[in-house]
Amino acid sequence: MRTTPTVWLITGVTGFLGKVVLADLIRRREELGVAELRVLVRSRGSKRAEARFRETVAASPCFAGLPANWQRLVTVLDGDLTDPALGLPDPARALEGVTHIVHSAATIEFDLPAAEAARTNIDAALHLLAQAERIATLRRFVYVSTAYVTPHPGNEAAIPEALVTLPAPAEELVYALRSGLVTDEQLLARTGHPNTYTLTKCLAEHLVLARRGRVPVSIVRPSIISAARQHPFPGWIDSTAGFGAFVTLIGLGHLRAVVGDPAAKLDVVPVDDVSARIISAAFDDSAEPTIRHAAAGLAAASTVAQCW
């Protein structure tokens, strides 16, 4: 049990993984010394952050097994990560006393224009990082990336827990995608990425580490996140993104066939395993940045036939 109180700031709690991270921190509150959980939620249209949290997060079955008064631990901050001040009237006051930050908010659309994907996947992370550097109590900043920041190496090659080698400095590539000097197709071909999602997450990793200053950073790279293995309960999933789309469409009968090699392997990992890795990374005590994969690995990956 950790006796030192911890105060957490979490982004992305309206998403699948973010909900589980929040629920796990509440479930393990005594073990982890959780004193407060601050969640940054963006208003949408006429719906304010508090209302979105109640309807999208608190009402989810993900939290059904928690104590009835669990929401007393949570403070909702109405914010916007695309704003350098995070959309907060007084960021310093709102983030005062925070000990751990988990940044899981991202856009996971594969076909967004690179400049648009960069605003969410790069700018948001850097805005949060800049504010984090002002927090005297901060112990760890966890950036949730993706295992697919590494273009497919083929031949069952091992992928190290290290930054991916780029064909040019990250700053230069970001400038190119914003300025229109190259097309998205040219940039993807140059870097070997299949889509703008993995490209912008890869560039974000480089820039977060380059600009971290005194902020202790850990990067966690999940693979294909799917249903819970144990928490909040076996089989829970509320995402229709990625692998969840296949499960949903096949289950509803809308998708009748998938063309592929039945023996091919998919690195599918339960959402609660990813959450556990994120929380563990938040307690890394290394002065140097750490990078951790949250993946099944080749030996434990599921075949397409097993997934079916």
C-alpha positions as semicolon CSV with decimal commas, in nm:
position;residue;x (nm);y (nm);z (nm)
1;M;0,000;0,000;0,000
2;R;0,127;0,348;-0,090
3;T;0,098;0,587;0,204
4;T;0,187;0,907;0,017
5;P;-0,134;1,062;-0,123
6;T;-0,154;1,081;-0,500
7;V;-0,352;1,330;-0,709
8;W;-0,415;1,233;-1,070
9;L;-0,500;1,425;-1,385
10;I;-0,644;1,204;-1,659
11;T;-0,738;1,291;-2,015
12;G;-0,947;1,078;-2,248
13;V;-1,186;0,943;-1,982
14;T;-1,479;0,953;-2,224
15;G;-1,297;0,687;-2,429
16;F;-1,279;0,311;-2,381
17;L;-0,931;0,292;-2,227
18;G;-0,971;0,613;-2,028
19;K;-1,280;0,479;-1,851
20;V;-1,094;0,166;-1,742
21;V;-0,793;0,363;-1,617
22;L;-1,026;0,583;-1,410
23;A;-1,219;0,283;-1,276
24;D;-0,897;0,098;-1,188
25;L;-0,760;0,397;-0,997
26;I;-1,082;0,416;-0,797
27;R;-1,087;0,039;-0,740
28;R;-0,723;0,047;-0,624
29;R;-0,750;0,379;-0,441
30;E;-0,624;0,252;-0,103
31;E;-0,334;0,057;-0,255
32;L;-0,226;0,358;-0,465
33;G;-0,303;0,628;-0,209
34;V;-0,546;0,803;-0,442
35;A;-0,668;1,125;-0,280
36;E;-0,822;1,291;-0,585
37;L;-0,882;1,226;-0,954
38;R;-0,911;1,525;-1,186
39;V;-1,046;1,453;-1,531
40;L;-1,018;1,694;-1,822
41;V;-1,334;1,679;-2,034
42;R;-1,424;1,903;-2,325
43;S;-1,767;2,058;-2,358
44;R;-1,946;1,959;-2,676
45;G;-2,202;2,195;-2,824
46;S;-2,441;2,301;-2,549
47;K;-2,339;2,010;-2,327
48;R;-2,094;2,115;-2,059
49;A;-1,813;1,893;-1,931
50;E;-1,995;1,794;-1,610
51;A;-2,299;1,676;-1,805
52;R;-2,085;1,485;-2,054
53;F;-1,903;1,315;-1,767
54;R;-2,228;1,212;-1,597
55;E;-2,387;1,079;-1,915
56;T;-2,087;0,934;-2,100
57;V;-1,863;0,819;-1,817
58;A;-2,037;0,788;-1,479
59;A;-2,341;0,613;-1,628
60;S;-2,124;0,347;-1,797
61;P;-2,144;-0,016;-1,676
62;C;-1,766;0,015;-1,634
63;F;-1,831;0,181;-1,295
64;A;-2,123;-0,032;-1,180
65;G;-1,913;-0,241;-0,941
66;L;-1,758;0,053;-0,758
67;P;-1,878;0,196;-0,424
68;A;-2,187;0,417;-0,457
69;N;-1,995;0,729;-0,352
70;W;-1,703;0,685;-0,594
71;Q;-1,769;1,016;-0,769
72;R;-1,662;1,209;-0,458
73;L;-1,303;1,134;-0,562
74;V;-1,349;1,292;-0,905
75;T;-1,320;1,657;-1,004
76;V;-1,429;1,740;-1,359
77;L;-1,229;2,013;-1,533
78;D;-1,397;2,173;-1,834
79;G;-1,105;2,203;-2,073
80;D;-0,974;2,181;-2,428
81;L;-0,634;2,026;-2,499
82;T;-0,601;2,204;-2,834
83;D;-0,564;2,530;-2,639
84;P;-0,217;2,602;-2,490
85;A;-0,388;2,690;-2,160
86;L;-0,590;2,366;-2,184
87;G;-0,908;2,571;-2,204
88;L;-0,878;2,645;-1,833
89;P;-0,917;2,999;-1,694
90;D;-0,631;2,939;-1,449
91;P;-0,429;2,626;-1,542
92;A;-0,182;2,664;-1,255
93;R;-0,460;2,664;-0,998
94;A;-0,654;2,380;-1,165
95;L;-0,344;2,157;-1,175
96;E;-0,199;2,252;-0,837
97;G;-0,092;1,950;-0,633
98;V;-0,116;1,698;-0,918
99;T;0,132;1,414;-0,873
100;H;0,055;1,196;-1,177
101;I;-0,072;1,274;-1,528
102;V;-0,210;1,012;-1,766
103;H;-0,261;1,148;-2,117
104;S;-0,472;0,897;-2,309
105;A;-0,681;1,137;-2,519
106;A;-0,622;1,101;-2,893
107;T;-0,797;1,075;-3,225
108;I;-0,774;0,719;-3,355
109;E;-0,914;0,789;-3,700
110;F;-0,673;0,650;-3,955
111;D;-0,771;0,866;-4,251
112;L;-0,767;1,219;-4,110
113;P;-0,552;1,473;-4,296
114;A;-0,212;1,476;-4,125
115;A;-0,240;1,841;-4,019
116;E;-0,575;1,772;-3,852
117;A;-0,451;1,457;-3,678
118;A;-0,149;1,655;-3,555
119;R;-0,368;1,904;-3,371
120;T;-0,508;1,628;-3,150
121;N;-0,223;1,379;-3,135
122;I;0,073;1,618;-3,123
123;D;-0,038;1,967;-3,017
124;A;-0,259;1,843;-2,733
125;A;0,023;1,636;-2,584
126;L;0,268;1,926;-2,605
127;H;0,021;2,173;-2,452
128;L;-0,036;1,937;-2,159
129;L;0,337;1,875;-2,125
130;A;0,410;2,250;-2,112
131;Q;0,160;2,292;-1,828
132;A;0,299;1,984;-1,654
133;E;0,643;2,143;-1,636
134;R;0,497;2,408;-1,404
135;I;0,363;2,156;-1,152
136;A;0,612;2,135;-0,866
137;T;0,451;1,821;-0,719
138;L;0,447;1,618;-1,041
139;R;0,609;1,275;-1,016
140;R;0,526;1,126;-1,359
141;F;0,373;1,216;-1,694
142;V;0,244;0,907;-1,877
143;Y;0,189;0,948;-2,249
144;V;-0,027;0,675;-2,402
145;S;0,100;0,606;-2,752
146;T;0,054;0,300;-2,974
147;A;0,267;-0,004;-3,051
148;Y;0,225;0,083;-3,418
149;V;0,450;0,388;-3,406
150;T;0,699;0,143;-3,555
151;P;0,634;0,074;-3,924
152;H;0,598;-0,303;-3,973
153;P;0,953;-0,446;-3,982
154;G;0,851;-0,786;-4,121
155;N;1,030;-1,119;-4,070
156;E;0,915;-1,137;-3,707
157;A;1,179;-0,878;-3,616
158;A;1,190;-0,766;-3,253
159;I;1,070;-0,411;-3,186
160;P;1,270;-0,239;-2,911
161;E;1,123;-0,018;-2,642
162;A;1,294;0,285;-2,788
163;L;1,216;0,582;-3,010
164;V;1,163;0,494;-3,375
165;T;1,431;0,611;-3,617
166;L;1,292;0,884;-3,845
167;P;1,416;0,987;-4,192
168;A;1,447;1,348;-4,065
169;P;1,411;1,531;-3,732
170;A;1,056;1,523;-3,594
171;E;1,034;1,903;-3,595
172;E;1,117;1,908;-3,966
173;L;0,855;1,644;-4,048
174;V;0,588;1,823;-3,848
175;Y;0,668;2,147;-4,027
176;A;0,638;1,968;-4,361
177;L;0,296;1,824;-4,280
178;R;0,163;2,157;-4,152
179;S;0,300;2,371;-4,432
180;G;0,180;2,160;-4,720
181;L;0,533;2,124;-4,857
182;V;0,457;1,756;-4,908
183;T;0,133;1,565;-4,947
184;D;0,018;1,323;-4,681
185;E;0,085;1,038;-4,923
186;Q;0,442;1,153;-4,977
187;L;0,502;1,189;-4,603
188;L;0,360;0,845;-4,529
189;A;0,574;0,690;-4,801
190;R;0,883;0,865;-4,667
191;T;0,830;0,749;-4,310
192;G;0,688;0,405;-4,386
193;H;0,366;0,466;-4,195
194;P;0,035;0,326;-4,324
195;N;-0,181;0,611;-4,195
196;T;-0,175;0,954;-4,033
197;Y;-0,271;0,814;-3,691
198;T;0,047;0,609;-3,641
199;L;0,258;0,882;-3,802
200;T;0,137;1,159;-3,570
201;K;0,165;0,937;-3,261
202;C;0,523;0,853;-3,361
203;L;0,611;1,220;-3,407
204;A;0,443;1,303;-3,075
205;E;0,667;1,055;-2,893
206;H;0,978;1,227;-3,030
207;L;0,854;1,576;-2,947
208;V;0,732;1,486;-2,597
209;L;1,074;1,351;-2,507
210;A;1,257;1,638;-2,677
211;R;1,054;1,902;-2,494
212;R;1,005;1,732;-2,159
213;G;1,242;1,961;-1,972
214;R;1,234;1,852;-1,608
215;V;0,915;1,646;-1,647
216;P;0,967;1,273;-1,575
217;V;0,804;1,095;-1,872
218;S;0,691;0,740;-1,939
219;I;0,548;0,627;-2,273
220;V;0,314;0,328;-2,290
221;R;0,249;0,164;-2,628
222;P;-0,064;-0,054;-2,641
223;S;-0,128;-0,282;-2,937
224;I;-0,485;-0,371;-3,043
225;I;-0,699;-0,303;-2,735
226;S;-0,999;-0,527;-2,689
227;A;-1,245;-0,648;-2,425
228;A;-1,157;-0,668;-2,056
229;R;-1,007;-0,987;-1,920
230;Q;-1,113;-0,925;-1,558
231;H;-1,188;-0,558;-1,477
232;P;-1,440;-0,401;-1,468
233;F;-1,581;-0,744;-1,557
234;P;-1,482;-1,010;-1,809
235;G;-1,572;-0,924;-2,167
236;W;-1,664;-0,559;-2,113
237;I;-1,611;-0,338;-2,416
238;D;-1,780;-0,018;-2,531
239;S;-1,561;0,069;-2,828
240;T;-1,644;0,021;-3,193
241;A;-1,299;0,135;-3,302
242;G;-1,031;-0,097;-3,437
243;F;-1,082;-0,459;-3,338
244;G;-1,410;-0,370;-3,165
245;A;-1,558;-0,280;-3,503
246;F;-1,503;-0,632;-3,634
247;V;-1,654;-0,786;-3,322
248;T;-1,960;-0,561;-3,337
249;L;-2,022;-0,586;-3,711
250;I;-1,976;-0,964;-3,721
251;G;-2,189;-1,011;-3,409
252;L;-2,472;-0,806;-3,556
253;G;-2,452;-0,988;-3,888
254;H;-2,358;-0,680;-4,090
255;L;-2,014;-0,819;-4,180
256;R;-2,031;-1,161;-4,342
257;A;-1,673;-1,218;-4,452
258;V;-1,322;-1,093;-4,377
259;V;-1,049;-1,155;-4,633
260;G;-0,728;-1,258;-4,464
261;D;-0,488;-1,534;-4,369
262;P;-0,642;-1,744;-4,087
263;A;-0,291;-1,816;-3,955
264;A;-0,189;-1,449;-3,941
265;K;-0,144;-1,316;-3,589
266;L;-0,312;-1,011;-3,436
267;D;-0,161;-0,861;-3,122
268;V;-0,485;-0,824;-2,927
269;V;-0,452;-0,718;-2,562
270;P;-0,724;-0,684;-2,296
271;V;-0,803;-0,326;-2,196
272;D;-0,746;-0,395;-1,826
273;D;-0,396;-0,528;-1,898
274;V;-0,319;-0,199;-2,074
275;S;-0,464;0,000;-1,785
276;A;-0,248;-0,193;-1,537
277;R;0,062;-0,119;-1,745
278;I;-0,024;0,253;-1,757
279;I;-0,072;0,275;-1,381
280;S;0,250;0,082;-1,322
281;A;0,436;0,320;-1,555
282;A;0,306;0,613;-1,353
283;F;0,519;0,487;-1,063
284;D;0,841;0,451;-1,264
285;D;1,112;0,617;-1,058
286;S;1,376;0,649;-1,328
287;A;1,505;0,998;-1,394
288;E;1,532;0,903;-1,760
289;P;1,225;0,854;-1,982
290;T;1,088;0,502;-2,003
291;I;0,908;0,335;-2,293
292;R;0,694;0,028;-2,230
293;H;0,498;-0,191;-2,467
294;A;0,154;-0,309;-2,356
295;A;0,115;-0,595;-2,600
296;A;0,062;-0,970;-2,616
297;G;0,381;-1,030;-2,811
298;L;0,433;-1,278;-3,093
299;A;0,415;-1,593;-2,878
300;A;0,083;-1,496;-2,716
301;A;-0,081;-1,315;-3,009
302;S;-0,409;-1,455;-3,141
303;T;-0,447;-1,591;-3,491
304;V;-0,717;-1,452;-3,716
305;A;-0,895;-1,786;-3,686
306;Q;-0,892;-1,763;-3,305
307;C;-1,019;-1,405;-3,319
308;W;-1,303;-1,516;-3,541
